[in-house]
Structure formats: C-alpha cells, structure tokens
Amino acid sequence: MGNIDNIQGITNIKLIKWLTYMMFLMFAMTTDAVGVIIPEVMKTFDLSMTAAGLLHYGPMTAIALAGIFLGFLADKLGRKKTIILGLLLFVVNSYLFIIGNAFAFFLTLMVISGAAIGIFKTGALALIGDITKSTKEHTSTMNAVEGFFGVGAIIGPFIVSYFLTQGVDWKWLYVVAASLCVVLILIAVKVKYPETQKKSGEAINIRRTFAMIKDPYAFGFSMGAFLYVSVEAAIYVWMPTLIKGYDGSLLFIATYALPIFFILRAGGRFLGAWMMSRFNWAVVLSLFSFAILVCFVGSMLFGVEATVFLLPLSGLFMSVIYPTINSKGISCFPKSSHGAVAGVILFFTAAGAALGPLAMGAISDAFGSDAKYGFMLATVFAVILFAGTVYNLIVDPTKKRLQDLDLSEYMIEKA
C-alpha cells in the first residue's frame, strides 16, 4: 500500500506541475497580447494612445491590488480552492467579451480579468512551494513555470494576429483562453493537492500581509521584482516605438524584434530551470543582470543599429532574473506564508509593469516624444538592479535564512 500511495503522490505532483505550467501559459496569452490589441482598439474607437493604454495599465493595477489584498487567500482557503476560485472568475469574465462592443465594457472586463489572475496566480505561486522539496528545486521549478509563461506570451499575439488576418475579432482570444481554462478547472477539481502546513494559532488575514511588507527580505525581493519588470516592460511596450522607421542592414531583426525577444526569454527560462539546479543562483543573477545592463547601455551609446540587435538579445539574459527573484523571495518564508508573500511580490511586479512604462512614456513626451529618453530611465533601472544583485552576491543576506527553512521544512515532511 505504501508504494502505491507513493506512486500516486508522485503522479499527482507531476500533474499539478503541468496544471501550473498551463495556467501560466494561458494567462500570458491574454496579458501579453494587449500590445497587438491596442492598435485595433484605437482604430475601432478612435482613441488616443493614453486612453487605449488603459488596456495595459488597468489589468496590471488589478493584478497588483489582488496580489496585496487577496494573496492571503492561498494560505487561508488553501491553494486548490484559491486557484479554482480565480480560474472560475477568469472563465466567466472571458466569455463575456463576445457579448459586448464598447471600450468601457472591454476595459471593465480586462480589469476583472486582472483581478482573477491575481487570485489564481498567488495560489499557484504558493503551490510551487508545496510541491518542491528545497529552495533550489523551488527556483528551478519557478524558471520552468515562467518558461511556459514565455511560451504563452508568444502564442497570444500570434493568435490575435492570425485572427485579424482572417477577419476574426481580437476578442475571440479570450474565448480560446476561457475554453482552455475550463479544461484546467475540471482537472484541478479531480487532482489531490498536497496539504499545506500551517502554524497553529496564526492569524491569516490582510493585516499579516501588510506586516510582511516591512520584512527586509519581502521588501528587498519585491523591489528587485519592481526594477526588473520595469526594465522588461520597456522592451515589450516601447521598443517597437524606439526602432520604428529603421531601414538598415538589420531590417529583418528589426521587423521581428519583439517576437525574437519573447522567444529568447522563453527559451532562456527553460535553460534557467537547468542552470538553477546546478549553479549558484546569486552568481547567475549577477552575470545576467550585468549582461542586460550592457545591452541597454550599448543601445544608448551606439545608435539604432546596435539597438535593433542588443535589445531583443536582452531577452535571453532577462529570462532567469524574475523567476529567481520571485522564487528566492517566496522561499525566505515558511510554506504557511507563501500565499501572502507571493501576493506582496506580485503587487510590486504588476506595479513595475504599469508604472515603469508610464514613467518612460512621460519622460519621452517631455523631450519631444523621443522614446530614447524613456530608455535612458530604463537603463537607470538596469543599473540599480545590477547593483542589487552584486550586493546580494557579496553580502549573501539570505544564506542562513534559506538554509534554516530548507532544514525546517524537510523535518516537517519527514515527521
């Protein structure tokens, strides 16, 4: 009987991992397709860039707020209930896209979609801690999960572009995502999730989440996520504007710069899953953040010809940064708190995705709508990010905490 239970447990863990991979792929299909959707919405409703940009900033704000205010649900209700709750909200909301045809209606649905993502994503991030046996395995798994997110970021824009060439409205992307989500819910309902260890007498509420922000580990990794996402968002929001009109010898790369960036980012994350299980994460983080900085500085110093090559290439080096920051930040806390800390980091992540491009756009507008000046701000973000990874490498502030948690969680599992 014991062997059968072990086999079933292993099977469940593998299935749960694949469910998590597919969840991240599914929601990336919608969030990262907004860049293709915005021009269509501008044309349909005769909107300015600022107004149409709400389709990006709105959902990002909703994800951030859901992370900070509802992240504790994954610890209170359990991972399975929280994930299914978020997925159900996402499904109902996504199917509603086909019945409306007004900008305010679409914006409202996208905001609700962001809230739903915030709920099930914090549940999924907390779940990763439950299905991994060490902080090193946690980081490797997180890179694989974000790799599937990267694949979704490629598939979503492709589906929208294909639909448009066939005369099909972009909103049917949400019907595709919702249908995939229904399958995930049906499987999730049947699968047995591992039980999360809880501290007896611990109050699990929004107050605990806000108290967690004051923790130097939660705040430090959250700021790392904010800086990284601000740098990354510079690429997929403003790089097309920066290289617009380029007609030099690298025209093919310029034409497909964004897909190249996404492909390198996705592929790099699967490579990162392998690297993080074998090498020192702090060293990898420092080297890759330095390579990102070189790409940005090089693009600023050597003109558009260098920009066309270096900025898409930065996707390869960005690949491991966010999953590792996210993983180590979550791993600095007991599994009973993973939902709350995942929500805190998610808040800063989404804030970076919204505020970073917004600040870049404002600076660019102040200097005659030249995107180069916005990228100067992104380069400053890259400098600070690199400095943070060097500090982490030299001081190694998380070493003892991660070792202690690895040991304590192992002892709990053995008991």
Short mmCIF file of C-alpha atoms in Angstrom, two decimals:
data_model
loop_
_atom_site.label_atom_id
_atom_site.label_comp_id
_atom_site.label_asym_id
_atom_site.label_seq_id
_atom_site.Cartn_x
_atom_site.Cartn_y
_atom_site.Cartn_z
CA MET A 1 0.00 0.00 0.00
CA GLY A 2 2.82 2.36 0.89
CA ASN A 3 4.40 2.01 -2.58
CA ILE A 4 1.05 2.60 -4.28
CA ASP A 5 0.49 5.76 -2.23
CA ASN A 6 3.98 6.97 -3.12
CA ILE A 7 3.36 6.36 -6.83
CA GLN A 8 0.02 8.19 -6.65
CA GLY A 9 1.70 11.06 -4.80
CA ILE A 10 4.40 11.35 -7.48
CA THR A 11 1.77 11.21 -10.23
CA ASN A 12 -0.26 13.94 -8.53
CA ILE A 13 2.81 16.19 -8.17
CA LYS A 14 3.65 15.79 -11.87
CA LEU A 15 0.05 16.55 -12.88
CA ILE A 16 -0.08 19.57 -10.56
CA LYS A 17 3.14 20.88 -12.11
CA TRP A 18 1.69 20.58 -15.60
CA LEU A 19 -1.52 22.27 -14.47
CA THR A 20 0.59 25.13 -13.12
CA TYR A 21 2.56 25.35 -16.36
CA MET A 22 -0.66 25.53 -18.38
CA MET A 23 -2.16 28.18 -16.08
CA PHE A 24 0.79 30.47 -16.64
CA LEU A 25 0.75 29.82 -20.39
CA MET A 26 -2.97 30.53 -20.54
CA PHE A 27 -2.97 33.88 -18.76
CA ALA A 28 0.17 35.06 -20.60
CA MET A 29 -1.76 34.52 -23.84
CA THR A 30 -4.10 37.34 -22.80
CA THR A 31 -1.88 39.75 -20.86
CA ASP A 32 0.96 39.80 -23.41
CA ALA A 33 -1.37 40.09 -26.42
CA VAL A 34 -2.50 43.55 -25.33
CA GLY A 35 0.25 45.17 -27.39
CA VAL A 36 -1.36 43.73 -30.55
CA ILE A 37 -4.90 44.50 -29.36
CA ILE A 38 -4.32 48.19 -28.52
CA PRO A 39 -3.83 49.38 -32.16
CA GLU A 40 -7.10 47.64 -33.15
CA VAL A 41 -8.98 49.23 -30.27
CA MET A 42 -7.53 52.67 -31.12
CA LYS A 43 -8.73 52.28 -34.70
CA THR A 44 -12.18 50.97 -33.76
CA PHE A 45 -12.98 53.55 -31.09
CA ASP A 46 -10.81 56.44 -32.32
CA LEU A 47 -8.80 56.60 -29.08
CA SER A 48 -5.55 58.30 -28.13
CA MET A 49 -2.54 56.23 -27.07
CA THR A 50 -3.08 57.32 -23.47
CA ALA A 51 -6.71 56.16 -23.44
CA ALA A 52 -6.01 52.88 -25.23
CA GLY A 53 -3.07 52.28 -22.89
CA LEU A 54 -5.60 51.73 -20.09
CA LEU A 55 -5.99 48.22 -21.52
CA HIS A 56 -2.46 47.58 -20.24
CA TYR A 57 -2.38 49.70 -17.08
CA GLY A 58 -5.88 48.66 -15.92
CA PRO A 59 -5.29 44.89 -15.68
CA MET A 60 -1.78 45.42 -14.25
CA THR A 61 -3.24 47.59 -11.49
CA ALA A 62 -5.92 44.97 -10.79
CA ILE A 63 -3.28 42.20 -10.58
CA ALA A 64 -1.27 44.33 -8.15
CA LEU A 65 -4.26 45.06 -5.91
CA ALA A 66 -5.44 41.44 -5.96
CA GLY A 67 -1.94 40.33 -5.00
CA ILE A 68 -1.65 42.60 -1.99
CA PHE A 69 -5.26 42.41 -0.75
CA LEU A 70 -6.19 38.82 -1.66
CA GLY A 71 -2.84 36.99 -1.63
CA PHE A 72 -3.55 35.66 1.88
CA LEU A 73 -6.47 33.58 0.49
CA ALA A 74 -3.97 30.97 -0.72
CA ASP A 75 -2.86 30.49 2.90
CA LYS A 76 -6.35 30.78 4.42
CA LEU A 77 -8.56 28.82 1.98
CA GLY A 78 -5.82 26.56 0.63
CA ARG A 79 -4.08 26.51 -2.75
CA LYS A 80 -6.68 24.40 -4.56
CA LYS A 81 -9.74 26.46 -3.60
CA THR A 82 -7.96 29.74 -4.33
CA ILE A 83 -6.76 28.58 -7.74
CA ILE A 84 -10.19 27.25 -8.75
CA LEU A 85 -11.88 30.46 -7.49
CA GLY A 86 -9.57 32.62 -9.60
CA LEU A 87 -9.93 30.39 -12.66
CA LEU A 88 -13.74 30.38 -12.42
CA LEU A 89 -13.82 34.17 -12.28
CA PHE A 90 -11.45 34.30 -15.26
CA VAL A 91 -13.63 31.91 -17.30
CA VAL A 92 -16.94 33.71 -16.74
CA ASN A 93 -15.34 37.10 -17.35
CA SER A 94 -13.54 35.98 -20.54
CA TYR A 95 -16.67 34.53 -22.16
CA LEU A 96 -18.41 37.87 -21.61
CA PHE A 97 -16.10 39.50 -24.18
CA ILE A 98 -18.20 38.09 -27.03
CA ILE A 99 -21.42 39.89 -25.96
CA GLY A 100 -20.12 43.49 -25.82
CA ASN A 101 -18.73 46.05 -28.23
CA ALA A 102 -17.85 49.16 -26.24
CA PHE A 103 -14.46 50.32 -24.99
CA ALA A 104 -15.66 50.87 -21.40
CA PHE A 105 -17.10 47.33 -21.42
CA PHE A 106 -13.84 45.79 -22.63
CA LEU A 107 -11.78 47.81 -20.16
CA THR A 108 -14.01 46.67 -17.29
CA LEU A 109 -13.63 43.04 -18.31
CA MET A 110 -9.85 43.37 -18.60
CA VAL A 111 -9.66 44.86 -15.10
CA ILE A 112 -11.75 41.97 -13.71
CA SER A 113 -9.52 39.58 -15.66
CA GLY A 114 -6.50 41.12 -13.92
CA ALA A 115 -8.10 40.57 -10.51
CA ALA A 116 -8.85 36.92 -11.38
CA ILE A 117 -5.23 36.42 -12.50
CA GLY A 118 -4.02 37.97 -9.26
CA ILE A 119 -6.07 35.45 -7.27
CA PHE A 120 -5.10 32.24 -9.04
CA LYS A 121 -1.51 33.32 -9.67
CA THR A 122 -0.82 33.84 -5.96
CA GLY A 123 -2.38 30.43 -5.30
CA ALA A 124 -0.19 28.86 -7.98
CA LEU A 125 2.97 30.59 -6.74
CA ALA A 126 2.28 29.38 -3.20
CA LEU A 127 1.60 25.88 -4.53
CA ILE A 128 5.09 25.67 -6.05
CA GLY A 129 6.49 25.74 -2.51
CA ASP A 130 4.25 22.81 -1.55
CA ILE A 131 5.38 20.59 -4.42
CA THR A 132 9.14 21.24 -4.15
CA LYS A 133 11.49 19.81 -1.54
CA SER A 134 14.17 22.52 -1.37
CA THR A 135 14.75 26.16 -2.19
CA LYS A 136 17.00 25.11 -5.10
CA GLU A 137 14.26 22.92 -6.59
CA HIS A 138 11.80 25.76 -5.99
CA THR A 139 13.91 28.14 -8.10
CA SER A 140 14.39 25.58 -10.86
CA THR A 141 10.64 24.87 -10.99
CA MET A 142 9.84 28.59 -10.97
CA ASN A 143 12.05 29.10 -14.03
CA ALA A 144 10.22 26.27 -15.82
CA VAL A 145 6.84 27.80 -14.89
CA GLU A 146 7.90 31.21 -16.20
CA GLY A 147 9.21 29.47 -19.31
CA PHE A 148 5.65 28.36 -20.09
CA PHE A 149 4.53 31.93 -19.38
CA GLY A 150 7.03 32.98 -22.05
CA VAL A 151 5.54 30.49 -24.49
CA GLY A 152 2.07 31.91 -23.80
CA ALA A 153 3.44 35.40 -24.47
CA ILE A 154 4.39 34.20 -27.96
CA ILE A 155 1.19 32.26 -28.66
CA GLY A 156 -1.24 35.02 -27.60
CA PRO A 157 -0.04 37.75 -30.02
CA PHE A 158 0.24 35.12 -32.77
CA ILE A 159 -3.40 34.03 -32.29
CA VAL A 160 -4.63 37.64 -32.34
CA SER A 161 -2.57 38.42 -35.46
CA TYR A 162 -3.90 35.29 -37.18
CA PHE A 163 -7.49 36.11 -36.23
CA LEU A 164 -7.13 39.62 -37.66
CA THR A 165 -5.80 38.30 -40.98
CA GLN A 166 -8.87 36.03 -41.16
CA GLY A 167 -11.30 38.83 -40.33
CA VAL A 168 -11.98 37.46 -36.84
CA ASP A 169 -12.30 39.95 -33.94
CA TRP A 170 -9.45 40.04 -31.39
CA LYS A 171 -11.87 39.41 -28.51
CA TRP A 172 -12.17 35.74 -29.53
CA LEU A 173 -8.72 35.27 -28.00
CA TYR A 174 -10.46 35.45 -24.62
CA VAL A 175 -12.90 32.74 -25.67
CA VAL A 176 -9.95 30.49 -26.58
CA ALA A 177 -8.28 31.23 -23.22
CA ALA A 178 -11.52 30.65 -21.31
CA SER A 179 -12.09 27.29 -23.03
CA LEU A 180 -8.58 26.17 -22.12
CA CYS A 181 -9.26 27.37 -18.59
CA VAL A 182 -12.39 25.21 -18.31
CA VAL A 183 -10.27 22.12 -19.02
CA LEU A 184 -7.78 23.19 -16.34
CA ILE A 185 -10.57 23.65 -13.79
CA LEU A 186 -12.02 20.19 -14.49
CA ILE A 187 -8.61 18.59 -13.99
CA ALA A 188 -7.84 20.71 -10.90
CA VAL A 189 -11.09 19.62 -9.23
CA LYS A 190 -10.12 15.95 -9.58
CA VAL A 191 -6.48 16.21 -8.52
CA LYS A 192 -5.43 15.81 -4.89
CA TYR A 193 -3.26 18.72 -3.79
CA PRO A 194 -0.63 18.39 -1.04
CA GLU A 195 -1.68 19.74 2.33
CA THR A 196 -0.05 23.00 3.41
CA GLN A 197 1.46 23.06 6.88
CA LYS A 198 0.03 25.90 8.98
CA LYS A 199 1.32 27.43 12.17
CA SER A 200 -1.16 26.83 14.96
CA GLY A 201 -2.90 29.96 16.19
CA GLU A 202 -1.52 32.10 13.34
CA ALA A 203 -3.96 34.76 12.11
CA ILE A 204 -4.13 34.63 8.30
CA ASN A 205 -5.56 37.93 7.08
CA ILE A 206 -4.77 41.13 5.20
CA ARG A 207 -3.11 42.61 8.30
CA ARG A 208 -0.47 39.87 8.22
CA THR A 209 0.22 40.64 4.56
CA PHE A 210 0.82 44.33 5.23
CA ALA A 211 3.05 43.47 8.16
CA MET A 212 5.08 41.25 5.83
CA ILE A 213 5.97 44.23 3.61
CA LYS A 214 8.12 45.53 6.47
CA ASP A 215 10.20 42.36 6.44
CA PRO A 216 13.55 43.22 4.77
CA TYR A 217 13.52 40.01 2.72
CA ALA A 218 10.00 40.54 1.38
CA PHE A 219 10.65 44.21 0.66
CA GLY A 220 14.11 43.62 -0.86
CA PHE A 221 12.97 40.95 -3.31
CA SER A 222 9.81 42.94 -4.09
CA MET A 223 11.90 45.94 -5.09
CA GLY A 224 14.07 43.64 -7.19
CA ALA A 225 10.92 42.43 -8.97
CA PHE A 226 9.75 46.04 -9.47
CA LEU A 227 13.07 47.09 -11.03
CA TYR A 228 13.33 44.01 -13.24
CA VAL A 229 9.78 44.26 -14.59
CA SER A 230 10.24 47.99 -15.27
CA VAL A 231 13.26 47.09 -17.42
CA GLU A 232 11.49 44.20 -19.14
CA ALA A 233 8.32 46.20 -19.83
CA ALA A 234 10.45 48.84 -21.54
CA ILE A 235 11.13 46.27 -24.25
CA TYR A 236 7.65 44.98 -25.00
CA VAL A 237 5.89 48.35 -24.54
CA TRP A 238 8.31 50.88 -26.07
CA MET A 239 10.96 49.05 -28.13
CA PRO A 240 8.74 48.96 -31.26
CA THR A 241 8.38 52.75 -30.98
CA LEU A 242 12.12 53.21 -30.45
CA ILE A 243 13.13 51.32 -33.61
CA LYS A 244 10.17 52.40 -35.73
CA GLY A 245 11.25 53.55 -39.18
CA TYR A 246 14.57 51.67 -39.12
CA ASP A 247 15.62 50.55 -42.63
CA GLY A 248 19.23 49.47 -42.21
CA SER A 249 21.03 46.19 -42.78
CA LEU A 250 19.32 44.50 -39.81
CA LEU A 251 15.82 45.13 -41.13
CA PHE A 252 14.73 41.50 -40.68
CA ILE A 253 15.70 41.57 -36.98
CA ALA A 254 14.02 44.97 -36.55
CA THR A 255 10.80 43.66 -38.13
CA TYR A 256 10.63 40.71 -35.77
CA ALA A 257 12.41 42.29 -32.79
CA LEU A 258 9.60 41.68 -30.31
CA PRO A 259 8.95 38.02 -31.22
CA ILE A 260 12.73 37.43 -31.09
CA PHE A 261 12.81 38.96 -27.60
CA PHE A 262 9.93 36.75 -26.41
CA ILE A 263 11.42 33.59 -27.95
CA LEU A 264 14.81 34.22 -26.33
CA ARG A 265 13.14 34.98 -22.99
CA ALA A 266 11.06 31.79 -23.10
CA GLY A 267 13.95 29.59 -24.22
CA GLY A 268 16.24 31.14 -21.63
CA ARG A 269 13.81 30.30 -18.85
CA PHE A 270 13.82 26.61 -19.72
CA LEU A 271 17.62 26.82 -19.80
CA GLY A 272 17.41 28.64 -16.46
CA ALA A 273 15.49 25.73 -14.93
CA TRP A 274 18.53 23.57 -15.73
CA MET A 275 21.09 26.19 -14.65
CA MET A 276 19.48 26.99 -11.31
CA SER A 277 19.55 23.34 -10.26
CA ARG A 278 23.31 23.23 -10.87
CA PHE A 279 24.89 26.65 -10.29
CA ASN A 280 24.94 29.31 -7.59
CA TRP A 281 21.83 31.41 -8.15
CA ALA A 282 23.46 34.63 -6.89
CA VAL A 283 26.32 34.33 -9.39
CA VAL A 284 23.94 33.64 -12.30
CA LEU A 285 21.75 36.58 -11.28
CA SER A 286 24.73 38.97 -11.17
CA LEU A 287 26.15 37.84 -14.52
CA PHE A 288 22.83 38.00 -16.32
CA SER A 289 21.82 41.38 -14.85
CA PHE A 290 25.22 42.74 -15.96
CA ALA A 291 24.59 41.41 -19.48
CA ILE A 292 21.20 43.19 -19.50
CA LEU A 293 22.90 46.41 -18.46
CA VAL A 294 25.46 46.04 -21.26
CA CYS A 295 22.61 45.60 -23.79
CA PHE A 296 20.86 48.77 -22.61
CA VAL A 297 24.00 50.91 -22.30
CA GLY A 298 25.19 49.68 -25.70
CA SER A 299 21.88 50.57 -27.32
CA MET A 300 22.06 54.08 -25.84
CA LEU A 301 25.69 54.68 -26.86
CA PHE A 302 25.94 53.12 -30.31
CA GLY A 303 22.71 54.16 -32.02
CA VAL A 304 19.77 52.41 -33.62
CA GLU A 305 21.88 49.79 -35.45
CA ALA A 306 23.11 48.47 -32.09
CA THR A 307 19.65 48.90 -30.53
CA VAL A 308 17.99 46.65 -33.12
CA PHE A 309 20.41 43.84 -32.17
CA LEU A 310 21.02 44.39 -28.44
CA LEU A 311 17.53 44.98 -27.07
CA PRO A 312 15.98 41.76 -28.48
CA LEU A 313 19.12 39.91 -27.31
CA SER A 314 18.50 41.15 -23.75
CA GLY A 315 15.55 38.71 -23.60
CA LEU A 316 18.00 35.82 -23.24
CA PHE A 317 19.59 37.42 -20.17
CA MET A 318 16.29 38.59 -18.68
CA SER A 319 14.98 35.03 -18.76
CA VAL A 320 16.23 33.86 -15.35
CA ILE A 321 16.02 37.13 -13.41
CA TYR A 322 12.33 37.36 -12.49
CA PRO A 323 11.65 33.66 -11.74
CA THR A 324 14.73 33.58 -9.49
CA ILE A 325 13.88 36.81 -7.65
CA ASN A 326 10.32 35.56 -7.18
CA SER A 327 11.39 32.13 -6.03
CA LYS A 328 14.03 33.25 -3.54
CA GLY A 329 11.72 35.93 -2.13
CA ILE A 330 8.98 33.36 -1.52
CA SER A 331 11.46 30.76 -0.26
CA CYS A 332 12.62 33.13 2.50
CA PHE A 333 9.35 32.40 4.31
CA PRO A 334 7.67 29.26 5.70
CA LYS A 335 5.28 27.48 3.34
CA SER A 336 2.35 28.58 5.51
CA SER A 337 3.10 32.17 4.43
CA HIS A 338 3.84 31.57 0.74
CA GLY A 339 0.48 32.89 -0.44
CA ALA A 340 0.87 36.21 1.37
CA VAL A 341 4.48 36.82 0.33
CA ALA A 342 3.68 35.79 -3.26
CA GLY A 343 0.92 38.42 -3.19
CA VAL A 344 3.33 41.09 -1.92
CA ILE A 345 5.89 40.35 -4.65
CA LEU A 346 3.11 40.18 -7.25
CA PHE A 347 1.94 43.64 -6.17
CA PHE A 348 5.37 45.15 -6.84
CA THR A 349 5.69 43.13 -10.05
CA ALA A 350 2.46 44.49 -11.50
CA ALA A 351 3.26 47.98 -10.20
CA GLY A 352 6.54 47.85 -12.12
CA ALA A 353 4.73 46.68 -15.27
CA ALA A 354 2.33 49.63 -15.01
CA LEU A 355 4.46 52.46 -13.59
CA GLY A 356 7.72 51.71 -15.44
CA PRO A 357 6.36 52.15 -18.98
CA LEU A 358 4.17 55.04 -17.78
CA ALA A 359 7.21 56.93 -16.44
CA MET A 360 9.16 56.17 -19.62
CA GLY A 361 6.32 57.48 -21.77
CA ALA A 362 6.07 60.66 -19.70
CA ILE A 363 9.81 61.35 -19.96
CA SER A 364 9.79 60.63 -23.69
CA ASP A 365 6.89 63.05 -24.18
CA ALA A 366 8.73 65.73 -22.18
CA PHE A 367 11.62 65.51 -24.68
CA GLY A 368 9.58 65.73 -27.87
CA SER A 369 8.10 62.22 -27.86
CA ASP A 370 11.52 60.64 -28.39
CA ALA A 371 11.49 57.09 -26.94
CA LYS A 372 15.28 57.25 -26.49
CA TYR A 373 14.86 59.36 -23.36
CA GLY A 374 12.46 56.87 -21.83
CA PHE A 375 15.05 54.13 -22.41
CA MET A 376 17.58 56.22 -20.53
CA LEU A 377 15.32 55.85 -17.48
CA ALA A 378 15.08 52.10 -18.13
CA THR A 379 18.90 51.99 -18.22
CA VAL A 380 18.99 53.64 -14.79
CA PHE A 381 16.63 50.91 -13.54
CA ALA A 382 19.02 48.31 -15.01
CA VAL A 383 21.97 49.92 -13.18
CA ILE A 384 20.15 49.75 -9.83
CA LEU A 385 19.07 46.15 -10.48
CA PHE A 386 22.66 45.13 -11.24
CA ALA A 387 23.90 46.89 -8.10
CA GLY A 388 21.34 44.97 -6.05
CA THR A 389 22.44 41.60 -7.47
CA VAL A 390 26.11 42.43 -6.75
CA TYR A 391 25.21 43.33 -3.15
CA ASN A 392 23.31 40.05 -2.85
CA LEU A 393 26.30 38.11 -4.23
CA ILE A 394 28.87 39.73 -1.92
CA VAL A 395 26.87 40.00 1.33
CA ASP A 396 24.69 36.90 0.76
CA PRO A 397 22.00 38.07 3.23
CA THR A 398 19.64 35.17 2.51
CA LYS A 399 22.08 32.28 3.02
CA LYS A 400 21.26 31.43 6.65
CA ARG A 401 17.52 32.03 6.28
CA LEU A 402 17.23 29.78 3.23
CA GLN A 403 19.34 27.06 4.87
CA ASP A 404 17.24 27.17 8.06
CA LEU A 405 13.97 26.99 6.11
CA ASP A 406 15.27 24.13 3.95
CA LEU A 407 16.09 22.19 7.11
CA SER A 408 12.84 23.01 8.97
CA GLU A 409 10.58 22.18 6.01
CA TYR A 410 12.48 18.91 5.47
CA MET A 411 12.00 17.97 9.12
CA ILE A 412 8.26 18.71 8.87
CA GLU A 413 7.94 16.49 5.78
CA LYS A 414 9.86 13.66 7.47
CA ALA A 415 7.59 13.93 10.52
#
